[in-house]
Amino acid sequence: MRSVLLALASLVLCVVTPMAQAGTVPTLDHPILFVAQVPIPYDFATIGSTFANHRAGMQQVGRGGDLYIRDPDGTLRNLTREAGYGVASEFQGAGAIAVRDPSMHWDGQRAVFSMVVGAPTEQYQVIDVYWQLYEITGLGPSDTPVITKVPNQPSDVHNISPVYSPDGRIVFTSDRPRGGPRSALPHLYPQLDEYESTPTVTGLWALDPATGDLDLLDHAPSGDFTPIVDSFGRIVFTRWDHLQRDQQGDSPSNPYEAFDWLDESADAPTAGPMELFPEPRIDPPPGVNSHRFNHFFPWMVDPDGRELETLNHIGRHELHAYFNRAFDDDPNLVEFIASVSGRVNPNEVFNVFQLKEDPTAPGTYVGVDAPEFQTHASGMVVRLALPPGAAVDQMIAEHVTHPDTAGTVADGDPVPATHSGHYRDPLPLADGRLLAAHTPEARPLANEGTTTAPISRYLFRLRLLEPAGAHQAAGADLTAGITRRVQYWSPDQLITYDGPLWELSPVEVRSRPTPPVPTRPLPAPEAQVLAEESVAPDDLRTFLREHELALVVSRDVTTRDALDRQQPFNLRVPGGTQTTGAGGVVYDVSSMQFVQADQVRGLGGADSPRAGRRPLARWMHDADGYNPAPAPAPGAVAIAADGSMAAMVPARRALSWQLLDPVGEPVVRERYWLTFQPGEIRVCASCHGLNSVDQAGQGVPQNQPEALRTLLRHWRATQQGLLFADDFESGDLGAWSP
């Protein structure tokens, strides 16, 4: 066996590699572009992890992988080697590479991917190298591949998971600081996540390679992952949502030496750790349940960063099996238990990773439900049918592989016959078949070698899925396997890997229509208010863009989706509208208070802090002076008698909010961070958007929001010189006259 593997290794190092035996691998309609990667047996913040997988250090990602293409007849070509990248020798030094995340252009003639170049050439050498974006052309069997670095991208940060956008830009995730270049904000690099304060990407970015124009589409405090562009022009991606108080900073003993900077500046004063939002994670006040929130869900956003929300407004009510109620002293509020909730979907899905759209069923997405740790982000293949306009409360999440594949089997326990291993990177093909990276391993990951000669328990190979009873399971191998012996410095130790490489991230090499760029006309009720107030939408949008603001509007915050019985749903504006879904206590709500994610939490003590900062919820302050005064509470705006709310809010910064009662106590809290774009006018008709009907059985509110009218009148007054918000804040009114 050893001689066979060595012989195969020598073949794989050649540029063109025929398959071992004709007829032993399936034929396909189109070539498959994929990544070969040196296995890393560890799963916290490494290349195969569910989160913090973006770094290029020698302990996070090995060197010696390449970009391959598998032709329909089974022939393999090493594209990076053909194009002059990578090292053919065993030792991986200055020219060594690792490759990830290929994505095809609509024309089928080119692809964009991420690559890191460089490794230490001697022991203990630490080098600064970054994942960068590259484009490859020449994918045909007789072509010479050419790889060029994408121009004008940030060069001193990690840029990964690129996709072509229908507006001509490249969308990708990056750990570039939210507010500007790393060189200008070194103290904010890296952004630390909301879980273990581990470095994370800051969100979803869009680059115009020709001009260098760079926009942040979504500021994600814990990270965005693996975007795609679907056939409708929506950017669909996975986001880690972990909006809860800092588990490394909310303990009275403070073992991590958490502290806060008072603002995001490099020389800001420091203070002890302070948490404002949401509910406490431990020791909540009487009647309030502790709040824990942690999952990876599918999201969508337009190519310009507008209309960000979970895919078709999907949430825990549609996918999860259980979560707790907010208050335990109101009998109307109940724990969410899927089996008795009355929802349509009978199948639990906890996390959603690595989504791809089915080319045979536009709006249907295949992904993976995997645990957060122990499987290199592999698990059960799932299918979600969510085309635009489809109501998620009528969706049934399909378990493509058996539900057992979503979890692991403990070492020593018998493996059920239904557990066919773990899957990741599923790819629906144009011929209707399904391809995925698969390992037959059912146990948790482990290093079955040594530190210097690691052997990953998980070996991912690309395989077609085949029927297996009511589900599907791995079938034919796509390749005969790719085996290499490589060595590289870790940098302290010389790592030797000798064995099969992981086969990951497959994409089908074919052309497809360029998706449309979505257009979003201003909804009729809001357009009518603007017309009645003589405000031209373009003028308002121009003002918002110039001041890095967005305008958010809700028509009636007292209405909530019928399935949400975990937060108060009998809501009333004092002296105004109310919406109730049951008898019992009715909660008065008089204002909406916004919080913004400021990068101000540090660890390790103020005298010698760790690098980077974690975002924390702070009362919204970047929009001070733009909303009608007086503010009911810090960062808050009043709710009008018709239940409407309107506020100018900071753009390109994660925001959340809560409804307050007349004495300032929180009643209903948002559970996600949301980002808005400069100039965006975002309308959310209800506080918790409706899938079909609200708690009273009513449809989407259609009232003309009076809070918007009040805000527009305030804005017109400032534009006419009556207030001039910027001068008003500074106290310098200049030569103003009415």
mmCIF file of N, CA and C in Angstrom, residues 278-350:
data_model
loop_
_atom_site.group_PDB
_atom_site.id
_atom_site.type_symbol
_atom_site.label_atom_id
_atom_site.label_comp_id
_atom_site.label_asym_id
_atom_site.label_seq_id
_atom_site.Cartn_x
_atom_site.Cartn_y
_atom_site.Cartn_z
ATOM 1 N N PRO A 278 -27.909 42.820 25.535
ATOM 2 C CA PRO A 278 -29.323 42.690 25.938
ATOM 3 C C PRO A 278 -29.435 42.258 27.399
ATOM 4 N N GLU A 279 -30.383 41.350 27.719
ATOM 5 C CA GLU A 279 -30.550 40.900 29.097
ATOM 6 C C GLU A 279 -29.268 40.256 29.609
ATOM 7 N N PRO A 280 -29.109 40.224 30.929
ATOM 8 C CA PRO A 280 -27.944 39.541 31.493
ATOM 9 C C PRO A 280 -27.897 38.067 31.070
ATOM 10 N N ARG A 281 -26.696 37.581 30.899
ATOM 11 C CA ARG A 281 -26.492 36.172 30.573
ATOM 12 C C ARG A 281 -26.547 35.315 31.829
ATOM 13 N N ILE A 282 -26.140 35.918 32.963
ATOM 14 C CA ILE A 282 -26.203 35.250 34.265
ATOM 15 C C ILE A 282 -26.828 36.225 35.257
ATOM 16 N N ASP A 283 -27.495 35.683 36.262
ATOM 17 C CA ASP A 283 -28.103 36.473 37.345
ATOM 18 C C ASP A 283 -28.991 37.594 36.831
ATOM 19 N N PRO A 284 -30.031 37.295 36.061
ATOM 20 C CA PRO A 284 -30.932 38.349 35.587
ATOM 21 C C PRO A 284 -31.812 38.869 36.716
ATOM 22 N N PRO A 285 -32.458 40.029 36.527
ATOM 23 C CA PRO A 285 -33.380 40.553 37.534
ATOM 24 C C PRO A 285 -34.585 39.633 37.706
ATOM 25 N N PRO A 286 -35.329 39.779 38.787
ATOM 26 C CA PRO A 286 -36.526 38.949 38.989
ATOM 27 C C PRO A 286 -37.487 39.059 37.815
ATOM 28 N N GLY A 287 -38.010 37.921 37.386
ATOM 29 C CA GLY A 287 -38.971 37.873 36.295
ATOM 30 C C GLY A 287 -38.357 37.807 34.917
ATOM 31 N N VAL A 288 -37.047 38.057 34.800
ATOM 32 C CA VAL A 288 -36.363 38.051 33.513
ATOM 33 C C VAL A 288 -35.526 36.782 33.402
ATOM 34 N N ASN A 289 -35.629 36.088 32.278
ATOM 35 C CA ASN A 289 -34.798 34.915 32.053
ATOM 36 C C ASN A 289 -33.458 35.325 31.457
ATOM 37 N N SER A 290 -32.412 34.595 31.802
ATOM 38 C CA SER A 290 -31.093 34.889 31.241
ATOM 39 C C SER A 290 -31.121 34.673 29.734
ATOM 40 N N HIS A 291 -30.308 35.455 29.049
ATOM 41 C CA HIS A 291 -30.345 35.446 27.586
ATOM 42 C C HIS A 291 -29.048 34.881 27.018
ATOM 43 N N ARG A 292 -29.179 33.781 26.253
ATOM 44 C CA ARG A 292 -28.060 33.193 25.532
ATOM 45 C C ARG A 292 -28.493 33.005 24.082
ATOM 46 N N PHE A 293 -27.608 33.340 23.179
ATOM 47 C CA PHE A 293 -27.968 33.376 21.760
ATOM 48 C C PHE A 293 -26.749 32.976 20.958
ATOM 49 N N ASN A 294 -26.865 31.912 20.163
ATOM 50 C CA ASN A 294 -25.675 31.415 19.476
ATOM 51 C C ASN A 294 -26.075 30.477 18.346
ATOM 52 N N HIS A 295 -26.029 30.951 17.116
ATOM 53 C CA HIS A 295 -26.261 30.067 15.976
ATOM 54 C C HIS A 295 -25.742 30.702 14.688
ATOM 55 N N PHE A 296 -25.644 29.873 13.658
ATOM 56 C CA PHE A 296 -25.206 30.289 12.327
ATOM 57 C C PHE A 296 -26.396 30.125 11.383
ATOM 58 N N PHE A 297 -26.887 31.238 10.836
ATOM 59 C CA PHE A 297 -28.103 31.219 10.026
ATOM 60 C C PHE A 297 -27.838 31.801 8.640
ATOM 61 N N PRO A 298 -28.714 31.491 7.689
ATOM 62 C CA PRO A 298 -28.584 32.098 6.356
ATOM 63 C C PRO A 298 -29.139 33.512 6.334
ATOM 64 N N TRP A 299 -28.384 34.419 5.695
ATOM 65 C CA TRP A 299 -28.770 35.815 5.554
ATOM 66 C C TRP A 299 -28.776 36.191 4.083
ATOM 67 N N MET A 300 -29.362 37.326 3.779
ATOM 68 C CA MET A 300 -29.366 37.833 2.414
ATOM 69 C C MET A 300 -29.229 39.352 2.452
ATOM 70 N N VAL A 301 -28.657 39.893 1.370
ATOM 71 C CA VAL A 301 -28.506 41.335 1.251
ATOM 72 C C VAL A 301 -28.392 41.662 -0.231
ATOM 73 N N ASP A 302 -28.851 42.831 -0.624
ATOM 74 C CA ASP A 302 -28.680 43.265 -2.006
ATOM 75 C C ASP A 302 -27.210 43.587 -2.270
ATOM 76 N N PRO A 303 -26.770 43.569 -3.534
ATOM 77 C CA PRO A 303 -25.360 43.846 -3.828
ATOM 78 C C PRO A 303 -24.867 45.200 -3.338
ATOM 79 N N ASP A 304 -25.773 46.157 -3.148
ATOM 80 C CA ASP A 304 -25.346 47.466 -2.635
ATOM 81 C C ASP A 304 -25.404 47.542 -1.109
ATOM 82 N N GLY A 305 -25.705 46.415 -0.452
ATOM 83 C CA GLY A 305 -25.731 46.385 1.000
ATOM 84 C C GLY A 305 -27.055 46.749 1.620
ATOM 85 N N ARG A 306 -28.074 46.997 0.814
ATOM 86 C CA ARG A 306 -29.387 47.349 1.351
ATOM 87 C C ARG A 306 -30.232 46.101 1.586
ATOM 88 N N GLU A 307 -31.266 46.269 2.396
ATOM 89 C CA GLU A 307 -32.258 45.226 2.659
ATOM 90 C C GLU A 307 -31.645 43.990 3.319
ATOM 91 N N LEU A 308 -30.706 44.193 4.213
ATOM 92 C CA LEU A 308 -30.095 43.090 4.949
ATOM 93 C C LEU A 308 -31.102 42.464 5.904
ATOM 94 N N GLU A 309 -31.252 41.160 5.840
ATOM 95 C CA GLU A 309 -32.035 40.420 6.828
ATOM 96 C C GLU A 309 -31.769 38.936 6.660
ATOM 97 N N THR A 310 -32.231 38.118 7.616
ATOM 98 C CA THR A 310 -32.121 36.684 7.451
ATOM 99 C C THR A 310 -32.874 36.273 6.194
ATOM 100 N N LEU A 311 -32.451 35.194 5.571
ATOM 101 C CA LEU A 311 -33.002 34.766 4.291
ATOM 102 C C LEU A 311 -34.513 34.590 4.403
ATOM 103 N N ASN A 312 -35.245 35.419 3.654
ATOM 104 C CA ASN A 312 -36.718 35.414 3.697
ATOM 105 C C ASN A 312 -37.263 35.591 5.107
ATOM 106 N N HIS A 313 -36.458 36.216 5.978
ATOM 107 C CA HIS A 313 -36.873 36.464 7.361
ATOM 108 C C HIS A 313 -36.970 35.169 8.166
ATOM 109 N N ILE A 314 -36.139 34.189 7.832
ATOM 110 C CA ILE A 314 -36.146 32.930 8.576
ATOM 111 C C ILE A 314 -35.527 33.144 9.949
ATOM 112 N N GLY A 315 -35.998 32.385 10.937
ATOM 113 C CA GLY A 315 -35.495 32.554 12.295
ATOM 114 C C GLY A 315 -35.579 31.281 13.098
ATOM 115 N N ARG A 316 -35.357 31.442 14.397
ATOM 116 C CA ARG A 316 -35.382 30.273 15.287
ATOM 117 C C ARG A 316 -36.741 29.590 15.278
ATOM 118 N N HIS A 317 -37.809 30.364 15.117
ATOM 119 C CA HIS A 317 -39.140 29.760 15.130
ATOM 120 C C HIS A 317 -39.329 28.774 13.985
ATOM 121 N N GLU A 318 -38.628 28.972 12.894
ATOM 122 C CA GLU A 318 -38.786 28.092 11.736
ATOM 123 C C GLU A 318 -37.810 26.918 11.760
ATOM 124 N N LEU A 319 -36.685 27.038 12.476
ATOM 125 C CA LEU A 319 -35.641 26.012 12.366
ATOM 126 C C LEU A 319 -35.296 25.322 13.683
ATOM 127 N N HIS A 320 -35.328 26.024 14.793
ATOM 128 C CA HIS A 320 -34.849 25.436 16.039
ATOM 129 C C HIS A 320 -35.928 24.610 16.737
ATOM 130 N N ALA A 321 -35.482 23.762 17.651
ATOM 131 C CA ALA A 321 -36.412 22.892 18.372
ATOM 132 C C ALA A 321 -36.875 23.505 19.686
ATOM 133 N N TYR A 322 -36.030 24.347 20.293
ATOM 134 C CA TYR A 322 -36.373 24.882 21.612
ATOM 135 C C TYR A 322 -35.593 26.163 21.869
ATOM 136 N N PHE A 323 -36.241 27.127 22.506
ATOM 137 C CA PHE A 323 -35.557 28.232 23.171
ATOM 138 C C PHE A 323 -36.509 28.824 24.201
ATOM 139 N N ASN A 324 -35.960 29.578 25.143
ATOM 140 C CA ASN A 324 -36.717 30.015 26.308
ATOM 141 C C ASN A 324 -37.471 31.310 26.041
ATOM 142 N N ARG A 325 -38.402 31.624 26.913
ATOM 143 C CA ARG A 325 -39.137 32.888 26.861
ATOM 144 C C ARG A 325 -38.332 33.982 27.551
ATOM 145 N N ALA A 326 -38.675 35.237 27.263
ATOM 146 C CA ALA A 326 -37.931 36.359 27.819
ATOM 147 C C ALA A 326 -38.251 36.592 29.291
ATOM 148 N N PHE A 327 -39.528 36.538 29.637
ATOM 149 C CA PHE A 327 -39.967 36.768 31.016
ATOM 150 C C PHE A 327 -40.644 35.510 31.535
ATOM 151 N N ASP A 328 -40.482 35.237 32.821
ATOM 152 C CA ASP A 328 -41.133 34.054 33.385
ATOM 153 C C ASP A 328 -42.300 34.401 34.306
ATOM 154 N N ASP A 329 -42.707 35.692 34.325
ATOM 155 C CA ASP A 329 -43.811 36.096 35.200
ATOM 156 C C ASP A 329 -45.043 36.518 34.409
ATOM 157 N N ASP A 330 -45.101 36.146 33.118
ATOM 158 C CA ASP A 330 -46.265 36.432 32.281
ATOM 159 C C ASP A 330 -46.733 35.115 31.673
ATOM 160 N N PRO A 331 -47.884 34.593 32.081
ATOM 161 C CA PRO A 331 -48.342 33.297 31.565
ATOM 162 C C PRO A 331 -48.606 33.283 30.063
ATOM 163 N N ASN A 332 -48.735 34.458 29.438
ATOM 164 C CA ASN A 332 -48.891 34.486 27.983
ATOM 165 C C ASN A 332 -47.623 34.046 27.252
ATOM 166 N N LEU A 333 -46.485 34.244 27.900
ATOM 167 C CA LEU A 333 -45.215 33.919 27.267
ATOM 168 C C LEU A 333 -44.849 32.477 27.578
ATOM 169 N N VAL A 334 -44.440 31.748 26.560
ATOM 170 C CA VAL A 334 -44.171 30.310 26.711
ATOM 171 C C VAL A 334 -42.808 29.985 26.118
ATOM 172 N N GLU A 335 -42.218 28.924 26.628
ATOM 173 C CA GLU A 335 -41.021 28.390 25.990
ATOM 174 C C GLU A 335 -41.372 27.924 24.579
ATOM 175 N N PHE A 336 -40.459 28.142 23.650
ATOM 176 C CA PHE A 336 -40.709 27.645 22.300
ATOM 177 C C PHE A 336 -40.313 26.184 22.230
ATOM 178 N N ILE A 337 -41.284 25.340 21.952
ATOM 179 C CA ILE A 337 -41.064 23.908 21.753
ATOM 180 C C ILE A 337 -41.661 23.582 20.397
ATOM 181 N N ALA A 338 -40.816 23.252 19.445
ATOM 182 C CA ALA A 338 -41.257 23.122 18.058
ATOM 183 C C ALA A 338 -42.396 22.131 17.900
ATOM 184 N N SER A 339 -42.344 21.028 18.634
ATOM 185 C CA SER A 339 -43.330 19.959 18.439
ATOM 186 C C SER A 339 -44.726 20.361 18.858
ATOM 187 N N VAL A 340 -44.855 21.397 19.681
ATOM 188 C CA VAL A 340 -46.190 21.827 20.114
ATOM 189 C C VAL A 340 -46.484 23.263 19.681
ATOM 190 N N SER A 341 -45.613 23.842 18.868
ATOM 191 C CA SER A 341 -45.759 25.249 18.502
ATOM 192 C C SER A 341 -46.774 25.475 17.394
ATOM 193 N N GLY A 342 -47.078 24.426 16.639
ATOM 194 C CA GLY A 342 -47.975 24.573 15.503
ATOM 195 C C GLY A 342 -47.296 24.972 14.216
ATOM 196 N N ARG A 343 -45.966 25.012 14.194
ATOM 197 C CA ARG A 343 -45.287 25.397 12.963
ATOM 198 C C ARG A 343 -45.384 24.273 11.929
ATOM 199 N N VAL A 344 -45.205 24.637 10.678
ATOM 200 C CA VAL A 344 -45.332 23.683 9.577
ATOM 201 C C VAL A 344 -44.110 22.777 9.475
ATOM 202 N N ASN A 345 -42.919 23.326 9.644
ATOM 203 C CA ASN A 345 -41.693 22.564 9.446
ATOM 204 C C ASN A 345 -41.461 21.580 10.594
ATOM 205 N N PRO A 346 -41.410 20.270 10.313
ATOM 206 C CA PRO A 346 -41.188 19.297 11.386
ATOM 207 C C PRO A 346 -39.722 19.003 11.655
ATOM 208 N N ASN A 347 -38.812 19.533 10.819
ATOM 209 C CA ASN A 347 -37.414 19.109 10.864
ATOM 210 C C ASN A 347 -36.523 20.196 11.450
ATOM 211 N N GLU A 348 -35.795 19.851 12.497
ATOM 212 C CA GLU A 348 -34.897 20.805 13.128
ATOM 213 C C GLU A 348 -33.646 21.001 12.288
ATOM 214 N N VAL A 349 -33.220 22.250 12.188
ATOM 215 C CA VAL A 349 -31.914 22.617 11.646
ATOM 216 C C VAL A 349 -31.342 23.643 12.606
ATOM 217 N N PHE A 350 -30.178 23.357 13.162
ATOM 218 C CA PHE A 350 -29.645 24.273 14.170
ATOM 219 C C PHE A 350 -28.733 25.320 13.557
#
